[in-house]
């Protein structure tokens, strides 16, 4: 069953080598993410969930790199090999977070396409929760990328309210509220976290986990939310 979850955004600027001169600007976000991820150390299995261009599952380890950002840095999932396809960018950030947090737990990873239907995501989450007695999820996804005129998707007046409701749901461990997120609205607001959050909602069904919101900001016009469930 689901015993714990860490919810983090996955911008590459979390990685100091990628952020370079801007690394200090992300220090608070980075520390909030690492604090949430460290709480996964006591589970039997960690499953990293994030988006990817194609769906994929890694059960025997996996590796990714930050070469696409001009940085010669590679990471791998804990306690596994490096065979198989490269981790998606979101999962690569997740592998880096686990490494930086010192979490050495058997780890699987799952990539979901951003447009995956809600029922499929909820069903996936239910299945992941059954993989071990104590499952921990590292859920990676950004909020709306339309929070300001300088945001990747420009300003949408609905974006702040959308992220506010997600922040409330994450802080309250309100799985039904995450399950109710509208895929169409989420896509319009460029909220790529919708799919991973709904995997979490499925995994949390029937549990009585508590939640804590650790970070809520949109410094680049993109919502960055960090939460712990346990």
PDB file of C-alpha atoms in Angstrom:
ATOM      1  CA  UNK A   1       0.000   0.000   0.000  1.00  0.00           C
ATOM      2  CA  UNK A   2       1.027   3.605  -0.346  1.00  0.00           C
ATOM      3  CA  UNK A   3       2.942   4.621   2.777  1.00  0.00           C
ATOM      4  CA  UNK A   4       4.481   7.931   1.698  1.00  0.00           C
ATOM      5  CA  UNK A   5       4.777  10.298  -1.232  1.00  0.00           C
ATOM      6  CA  UNK A   6       6.985  13.210  -2.185  1.00  0.00           C
ATOM      7  CA  UNK A   7       5.552  15.614  -4.760  1.00  0.00           C
ATOM      8  CA  UNK A   8       8.074  17.822  -6.542  1.00  0.00           C
ATOM      9  CA  UNK A   9       8.326  19.900  -9.695  1.00  0.00           C
ATOM     10  CA  UNK A  10      10.965  18.850 -12.197  1.00  0.00           C
ATOM     11  CA  UNK A  11      12.641  21.874 -13.783  1.00  0.00           C
ATOM     12  CA  UNK A  12      16.256  21.107 -14.729  1.00  0.00           C
ATOM     13  CA  UNK A  13      17.332  24.238 -12.835  1.00  0.00           C
ATOM     14  CA  UNK A  14      17.016  22.156  -9.652  1.00  0.00           C
ATOM     15  CA  UNK A  15      20.379  20.683 -10.623  1.00  0.00           C
ATOM     16  CA  UNK A  16      23.090  23.227  -9.729  1.00  0.00           C
ATOM     17  CA  UNK A  17      25.316  22.239 -12.650  1.00  0.00           C
ATOM     18  CA  UNK A  18      22.449  22.943 -15.047  1.00  0.00           C
ATOM     19  CA  UNK A  19      21.323  26.155 -13.338  1.00  0.00           C
ATOM     20  CA  UNK A  20      24.934  27.413 -13.227  1.00  0.00           C
ATOM     21  CA  UNK A  21      24.857  31.097 -12.202  1.00  0.00           C
ATOM     22  CA  UNK A  22      21.175  30.885 -11.306  1.00  0.00           C
ATOM     23  CA  UNK A  23      21.659  27.961  -8.902  1.00  0.00           C
ATOM     24  CA  UNK A  24      21.216  30.213  -5.882  1.00  0.00           C
ATOM     25  CA  UNK A  25      17.787  31.340  -7.092  1.00  0.00           C
ATOM     26  CA  UNK A  26      16.496  27.775  -6.811  1.00  0.00           C
ATOM     27  CA  UNK A  27      18.090  27.022  -3.431  1.00  0.00           C
ATOM     28  CA  UNK A  28      14.836  27.181  -1.450  1.00  0.00           C
ATOM     29  CA  UNK A  29      12.963  25.037  -3.954  1.00  0.00           C
ATOM     30  CA  UNK A  30      15.819  22.533  -4.073  1.00  0.00           C
ATOM     31  CA  UNK A  31      15.955  22.163  -0.298  1.00  0.00           C
ATOM     32  CA  UNK A  32      12.178  21.735  -0.070  1.00  0.00           C
ATOM     33  CA  UNK A  33      12.337  18.958  -2.670  1.00  0.00           C
ATOM     34  CA  UNK A  34      15.211  17.181  -0.947  1.00  0.00           C
ATOM     35  CA  UNK A  35      13.465  17.366   2.431  1.00  0.00           C
ATOM     36  CA  UNK A  36      10.359  15.766   0.922  1.00  0.00           C
ATOM     37  CA  UNK A  37      12.363  13.055  -0.850  1.00  0.00           C
ATOM     38  CA  UNK A  38      14.307  12.126   2.296  1.00  0.00           C
ATOM     39  CA  UNK A  39      11.008  11.066   3.879  1.00  0.00           C
ATOM     40  CA  UNK A  40      10.864   8.169   1.401  1.00  0.00           C
ATOM     41  CA  UNK A  41      13.889   6.474   2.965  1.00  0.00           C
ATOM     42  CA  UNK A  42      11.814   4.143   5.152  1.00  0.00           C
ATOM     43  CA  UNK A  43       9.672   2.489   2.464  1.00  0.00           C
ATOM     44  CA  UNK A  44      10.211  -0.899   0.815  1.00  0.00           C
ATOM     45  CA  UNK A  45       9.974   0.359  -2.764  1.00  0.00           C
ATOM     46  CA  UNK A  46      10.095   3.797  -4.369  1.00  0.00           C
ATOM     47  CA  UNK A  47       8.315   4.397  -7.662  1.00  0.00           C
ATOM     48  CA  UNK A  48       9.266   7.565  -9.536  1.00  0.00           C
ATOM     49  CA  UNK A  49       6.355   8.888 -11.606  1.00  0.00           C
ATOM     50  CA  UNK A  50       6.714  11.604 -14.223  1.00  0.00           C
ATOM     51  CA  UNK A  51       5.746  12.494 -17.755  1.00  0.00           C
ATOM     52  CA  UNK A  52       7.483  11.439 -20.938  1.00  0.00           C
ATOM     53  CA  UNK A  53       6.964  11.679 -24.687  1.00  0.00           C
ATOM     54  CA  UNK A  54       6.085   7.986 -24.586  1.00  0.00           C
ATOM     55  CA  UNK A  55       4.890   5.745 -21.786  1.00  0.00           C
ATOM     56  CA  UNK A  56       7.522   3.536 -20.202  1.00  0.00           C
ATOM     57  CA  UNK A  57       8.335   1.404 -17.183  1.00  0.00           C
ATOM     58  CA  UNK A  58      11.734   0.798 -15.593  1.00  0.00           C
ATOM     59  CA  UNK A  59      11.880  -2.077 -13.084  1.00  0.00           C
ATOM     60  CA  UNK A  60      15.534  -3.120 -13.254  1.00  0.00           C
ATOM     61  CA  UNK A  61      17.124   0.283 -12.917  1.00  0.00           C
ATOM     62  CA  UNK A  62      17.531   3.093 -15.389  1.00  0.00           C
ATOM     63  CA  UNK A  63      19.789   6.008 -16.243  1.00  0.00           C
ATOM     64  CA  UNK A  64      19.420   9.503 -17.596  1.00  0.00           C
ATOM     65  CA  UNK A  65      21.623  12.485 -18.302  1.00  0.00           C
ATOM     66  CA  UNK A  66      21.580  16.256 -18.498  1.00  0.00           C
ATOM     67  CA  UNK A  67      23.533  16.344 -21.754  1.00  0.00           C
ATOM     68  CA  UNK A  68      20.581  18.026 -23.497  1.00  0.00           C
ATOM     69  CA  UNK A  69      21.271  21.051 -21.308  1.00  0.00           C
ATOM     70  CA  UNK A  70      24.961  21.119 -22.165  1.00  0.00           C
ATOM     71  CA  UNK A  71      26.023  19.493 -18.885  1.00  0.00           C
ATOM     72  CA  UNK A  72      28.093  16.317 -18.814  1.00  0.00           C
ATOM     73  CA  UNK A  73      26.272  14.781 -15.871  1.00  0.00           C
ATOM     74  CA  UNK A  74      24.532  11.401 -15.680  1.00  0.00           C
ATOM     75  CA  UNK A  75      22.387   9.837 -12.959  1.00  0.00           C
ATOM     76  CA  UNK A  76      20.789   6.463 -12.331  1.00  0.00           C
ATOM     77  CA  UNK A  77      17.989   5.034 -10.252  1.00  0.00           C
ATOM     78  CA  UNK A  78      19.117   3.586  -6.900  1.00  0.00           C
ATOM     79  CA  UNK A  79      20.070  -0.085  -6.572  1.00  0.00           C
ATOM     80  CA  UNK A  80      19.553  -0.971 -10.217  1.00  0.00           C
ATOM     81  CA  UNK A  81      21.338  -1.311 -13.528  1.00  0.00           C
ATOM     82  CA  UNK A  82      21.382   1.046 -16.485  1.00  0.00           C
ATOM     83  CA  UNK A  83      19.892  -1.174 -19.181  1.00  0.00           C
ATOM     84  CA  UNK A  84      16.924  -0.089 -21.240  1.00  0.00           C
ATOM     85  CA  UNK A  85      15.871   3.262 -22.702  1.00  0.00           C
ATOM     86  CA  UNK A  86      17.065   6.523 -21.200  1.00  0.00           C
ATOM     87  CA  UNK A  87      14.882   7.989 -18.476  1.00  0.00           C
ATOM     88  CA  UNK A  88      12.626  10.835 -19.558  1.00  0.00           C
ATOM     89  CA  UNK A  89      13.742  14.351 -18.511  1.00  0.00           C
ATOM     90  CA  UNK A  90      11.272  14.388 -15.596  1.00  0.00           C
ATOM     91  CA  UNK A  91      12.395  10.971 -14.345  1.00  0.00           C
ATOM     92  CA  UNK A  92      16.034  12.006 -14.724  1.00  0.00           C
ATOM     93  CA  UNK A  93      15.408  14.890 -12.304  1.00  0.00           C
ATOM     94  CA  UNK A  94      13.761  12.361  -9.979  1.00  0.00           C
ATOM     95  CA  UNK A  95      16.814  10.106 -10.093  1.00  0.00           C
ATOM     96  CA  UNK A  96      18.990  13.119  -9.277  1.00  0.00           C
ATOM     97  CA  UNK A  97      16.794  14.037  -6.306  1.00  0.00           C
ATOM     98  CA  UNK A  98      17.009  10.500  -4.897  1.00  0.00           C
ATOM     99  CA  UNK A  99      20.778  10.521  -5.314  1.00  0.00           C
ATOM    100  CA  UNK A 100      21.181  13.944  -3.685  1.00  0.00           C
ATOM    101  CA  UNK A 101      18.842  12.989  -0.826  1.00  0.00           C
ATOM    102  CA  UNK A 102      20.766   9.782  -0.174  1.00  0.00           C
ATOM    103  CA  UNK A 103      17.713   7.548  -0.582  1.00  0.00           C
ATOM    104  CA  UNK A 104      18.971   4.022  -1.276  1.00  0.00           C
ATOM    105  CA  UNK A 105      15.794   1.994  -1.714  1.00  0.00           C
ATOM    106  CA  UNK A 106      14.834  -0.375  -4.554  1.00  0.00           C
ATOM    107  CA  UNK A 107      13.364   1.930  -7.169  1.00  0.00           C
ATOM    108  CA  UNK A 108      11.115   1.592 -10.196  1.00  0.00           C
ATOM    109  CA  UNK A 109      10.133   4.388 -12.564  1.00  0.00           C
ATOM    110  CA  UNK A 110       7.068   5.035 -14.703  1.00  0.00           C
ATOM    111  CA  UNK A 111       6.654   7.603 -17.471  1.00  0.00           C
ATOM    112  CA  UNK A 112       3.118   8.618 -18.440  1.00  0.00           C
ATOM    113  CA  UNK A 113       2.103  10.719 -21.405  1.00  0.00           C
ATOM    114  CA  UNK A 114       0.715  14.127 -20.381  1.00  0.00           C
ATOM    115  CA  UNK A 115      -2.577  13.503 -22.193  1.00  0.00           C
ATOM    116  CA  UNK A 116      -3.317  10.127 -20.579  1.00  0.00           C
ATOM    117  CA  UNK A 117      -6.960   9.722 -19.534  1.00  0.00           C
ATOM    118  CA  UNK A 118      -7.751  10.130 -15.854  1.00  0.00           C
ATOM    119  CA  UNK A 119      -9.159   6.623 -15.346  1.00  0.00           C
ATOM    120  CA  UNK A 120      -6.011   5.036 -16.731  1.00  0.00           C
ATOM    121  CA  UNK A 121      -3.867   7.147 -14.404  1.00  0.00           C
ATOM    122  CA  UNK A 122      -5.977   6.266 -11.375  1.00  0.00           C
ATOM    123  CA  UNK A 123      -5.798   2.587 -12.295  1.00  0.00           C
ATOM    124  CA  UNK A 124      -2.033   2.793 -12.690  1.00  0.00           C
ATOM    125  CA  UNK A 125      -1.759   4.343  -9.250  1.00  0.00           C
ATOM    126  CA  UNK A 126      -3.845   1.576  -7.700  1.00  0.00           C
ATOM    127  CA  UNK A 127      -1.554  -1.000  -9.267  1.00  0.00           C
ATOM    128  CA  UNK A 128       1.613   0.731  -8.088  1.00  0.00           C
ATOM    129  CA  UNK A 129       0.319   0.808  -4.526  1.00  0.00           C
ATOM    130  CA  UNK A 130       0.106  -2.992  -4.566  1.00  0.00           C
ATOM    131  CA  UNK A 131       3.741  -3.590  -5.529  1.00  0.00           C
ATOM    132  CA  UNK A 132       5.028  -3.776  -1.930  1.00  0.00           C
ATOM    133  CA  UNK A 133       3.860  -3.576   1.674  1.00  0.00           C
ATOM    134  CA  UNK A 134       5.175  -0.016   1.955  1.00  0.00           C
ATOM    135  CA  UNK A 135       5.332   1.856  -1.346  1.00  0.00           C
ATOM    136  CA  UNK A 136       6.654   5.383  -1.666  1.00  0.00           C
ATOM    137  CA  UNK A 137       5.962   7.552  -4.697  1.00  0.00           C
ATOM    138  CA  UNK A 138       8.190  10.343  -5.962  1.00  0.00           C
ATOM    139  CA  UNK A 139       5.713  12.301  -8.076  1.00  0.00           C
ATOM    140  CA  UNK A 140       7.216  14.799 -10.505  1.00  0.00           C
ATOM    141  CA  UNK A 141       5.297  17.525 -12.286  1.00  0.00           C
ATOM    142  CA  UNK A 142       5.012  21.278 -12.632  1.00  0.00           C
ATOM    143  CA  UNK A 143       1.936  23.388 -12.141  1.00  0.00           C
ATOM    144  CA  UNK A 144       0.642  25.794 -14.762  1.00  0.00           C
ATOM    145  CA  UNK A 145       3.224  27.309 -17.103  1.00  0.00           C
ATOM    146  CA  UNK A 146       0.941  30.284 -17.688  1.00  0.00           C
ATOM    147  CA  UNK A 147       1.291  32.196 -14.424  1.00  0.00           C
ATOM    148  CA  UNK A 148       2.778  35.448 -15.852  1.00  0.00           C
ATOM    149  CA  UNK A 149       3.358  37.325 -19.103  1.00  0.00           C
ATOM    150  CA  UNK A 150       6.939  35.984 -19.092  1.00  0.00           C
ATOM    151  CA  UNK A 151       5.828  32.384 -18.563  1.00  0.00           C
ATOM    152  CA  UNK A 152       6.430  29.787 -21.300  1.00  0.00           C
ATOM    153  CA  UNK A 153       2.725  29.882 -22.181  1.00  0.00           C
ATOM    154  CA  UNK A 154       2.132  33.576 -21.447  1.00  0.00           C
ATOM    155  CA  UNK A 155      -0.425  34.704 -18.852  1.00  0.00           C
ATOM    156  CA  UNK A 156      -3.751  32.948 -18.401  1.00  0.00           C
ATOM    157  CA  UNK A 157      -5.929  34.453 -15.681  1.00  0.00           C
ATOM    158  CA  UNK A 158      -7.161  30.985 -14.692  1.00  0.00           C
ATOM    159  CA  UNK A 159      -3.694  29.652 -13.929  1.00  0.00           C
ATOM    160  CA  UNK A 160      -3.249  31.067 -10.439  1.00  0.00           C
ATOM    161  CA  UNK A 161      -6.588  29.690  -9.244  1.00  0.00           C
ATOM    162  CA  UNK A 162      -5.817  26.293 -10.745  1.00  0.00           C
ATOM    163  CA  UNK A 163      -2.473  26.093  -8.958  1.00  0.00           C
ATOM    164  CA  UNK A 164      -4.040  27.371  -5.736  1.00  0.00           C
ATOM    165  CA  UNK A 165      -6.491  24.467  -5.717  1.00  0.00           C
ATOM    166  CA  UNK A 166      -3.744  21.952  -6.498  1.00  0.00           C
ATOM    167  CA  UNK A 167      -1.636  23.387  -3.672  1.00  0.00           C
ATOM    168  CA  UNK A 168      -4.569  23.037  -1.289  1.00  0.00           C
ATOM    169  CA  UNK A 169      -5.169  19.444  -2.375  1.00  0.00           C
ATOM    170  CA  UNK A 170      -1.511  18.515  -2.040  1.00  0.00           C
ATOM    171  CA  UNK A 171      -1.246  20.103   1.381  1.00  0.00           C
ATOM    172  CA  UNK A 172      -4.361  18.283   2.593  1.00  0.00           C
ATOM    173  CA  UNK A 173      -3.554  14.945   0.914  1.00  0.00           C
ATOM    174  CA  UNK A 174      -6.900  15.338  -0.838  1.00  0.00           C
ATOM    175  CA  UNK A 175      -6.736  12.528  -3.400  1.00  0.00           C
ATOM    176  CA  UNK A 176     -10.315  13.000  -4.675  1.00  0.00           C
ATOM    177  CA  UNK A 177      -9.571  16.630  -5.531  1.00  0.00           C
ATOM    178  CA  UNK A 178      -6.527  15.581  -7.568  1.00  0.00           C
ATOM    179  CA  UNK A 179      -8.580  12.876  -9.272  1.00  0.00           C
ATOM    180  CA  UNK A 180     -11.124  15.544 -10.232  1.00  0.00           C
ATOM    181  CA  UNK A 181      -8.647  17.773 -12.094  1.00  0.00           C
ATOM    182  CA  UNK A 182      -9.935  18.506 -15.594  1.00  0.00           C
ATOM    183  CA  UNK A 183      -7.525  17.125 -18.240  1.00  0.00           C
ATOM    184  CA  UNK A 184      -8.661  19.660 -20.842  1.00  0.00           C
ATOM    185  CA  UNK A 185      -8.227  22.661 -18.560  1.00  0.00           C
ATOM    186  CA  UNK A 186      -4.916  21.286 -17.322  1.00  0.00           C
ATOM    187  CA  UNK A 187      -3.667  21.037 -20.900  1.00  0.00           C
ATOM    188  CA  UNK A 188      -4.832  24.567 -21.718  1.00  0.00           C
ATOM    189  CA  UNK A 189      -2.957  25.853 -18.677  1.00  0.00           C
ATOM    190  CA  UNK A 190       0.142  23.755 -19.532  1.00  0.00           C
ATOM    191  CA  UNK A 191       0.016  22.009 -16.142  1.00  0.00           C
ATOM    192  CA  UNK A 192       2.095  18.933 -16.901  1.00  0.00           C
ATOM    193  CA  UNK A 193       1.808  17.728 -13.322  1.00  0.00           C
ATOM    194  CA  UNK A 194      -1.832  16.750 -13.843  1.00  0.00           C
ATOM    195  CA  UNK A 195      -1.063  13.217 -15.035  1.00  0.00           C
ATOM    196  CA  UNK A 196       1.457  12.300 -12.303  1.00  0.00           C
ATOM    197  CA  UNK A 197      -0.770  13.855  -9.614  1.00  0.00           C
ATOM    198  CA  UNK A 198      -3.639  11.657 -10.724  1.00  0.00           C
ATOM    199  CA  UNK A 199      -1.422   8.568 -10.486  1.00  0.00           C
ATOM    200  CA  UNK A 200      -0.827   9.626  -6.880  1.00  0.00           C
ATOM    201  CA  UNK A 201      -4.576  10.035  -6.380  1.00  0.00           C
ATOM    202  CA  UNK A 202      -5.151   6.449  -7.500  1.00  0.00           C
ATOM    203  CA  UNK A 203      -2.379   5.093  -5.309  1.00  0.00           C
ATOM    204  CA  UNK A 204      -3.762   6.931  -2.275  1.00  0.00           C
ATOM    205  CA  UNK A 205      -7.285   5.520  -2.528  1.00  0.00           C
ATOM    206  CA  UNK A 206      -8.304   3.876   0.734  1.00  0.00           C
ATOM    207  CA  UNK A 207      -5.424   5.335   2.733  1.00  0.00           C
ATOM    208  CA  UNK A 208      -5.536   7.910   5.498  1.00  0.00           C
ATOM    209  CA  UNK A 209      -2.322   9.790   4.764  1.00  0.00           C
ATOM    210  CA  UNK A 210      -1.699  13.309   5.964  1.00  0.00           C
ATOM    211  CA  UNK A 211      -0.190  16.027   3.806  1.00  0.00           C
ATOM    212  CA  UNK A 212       2.114  18.999   4.196  1.00  0.00           C
ATOM    213  CA  UNK A 213       2.758  21.682   1.581  1.00  0.00           C
ATOM    214  CA  UNK A 214       6.451  22.558   1.636  1.00  0.00           C
ATOM    215  CA  UNK A 215       6.759  25.061  -1.209  1.00  0.00           C
ATOM    216  CA  UNK A 216       4.431  27.082  -3.452  1.00  0.00           C
ATOM    217  CA  UNK A 217       5.891  29.619  -5.848  1.00  0.00           C
ATOM    218  CA  UNK A 218       6.003  30.585  -9.523  1.00  0.00           C
ATOM    219  CA  UNK A 219       9.270  32.506  -9.975  1.00  0.00           C
ATOM    220  CA  UNK A 220       9.457  31.971 -13.745  1.00  0.00           C
ATOM    221  CA  UNK A 221       5.746  31.992 -14.417  1.00  0.00           C
ATOM    222  CA  UNK A 222       5.542  28.234 -13.768  1.00  0.00           C
ATOM    223  CA  UNK A 223       3.914  26.820 -10.645  1.00  0.00           C
ATOM    224  CA  UNK A 224       6.380  24.898  -8.482  1.00  0.00           C
ATOM    225  CA  UNK A 225       4.669  22.918  -5.731  1.00  0.00           C
ATOM    226  CA  UNK A 226       6.370  20.622  -3.199  1.00  0.00           C
ATOM    227  CA  UNK A 227       4.455  18.422  -0.758  1.00  0.00           C
ATOM    228  CA  UNK A 228       4.910  15.423   1.518  1.00  0.00           C
ATOM    229  CA  UNK A 229       2.307  12.751   2.202  1.00  0.00           C
ATOM    230  CA  UNK A 230       2.713  10.201   4.931  1.00  0.00           C
TER     231      UNK A 230
END
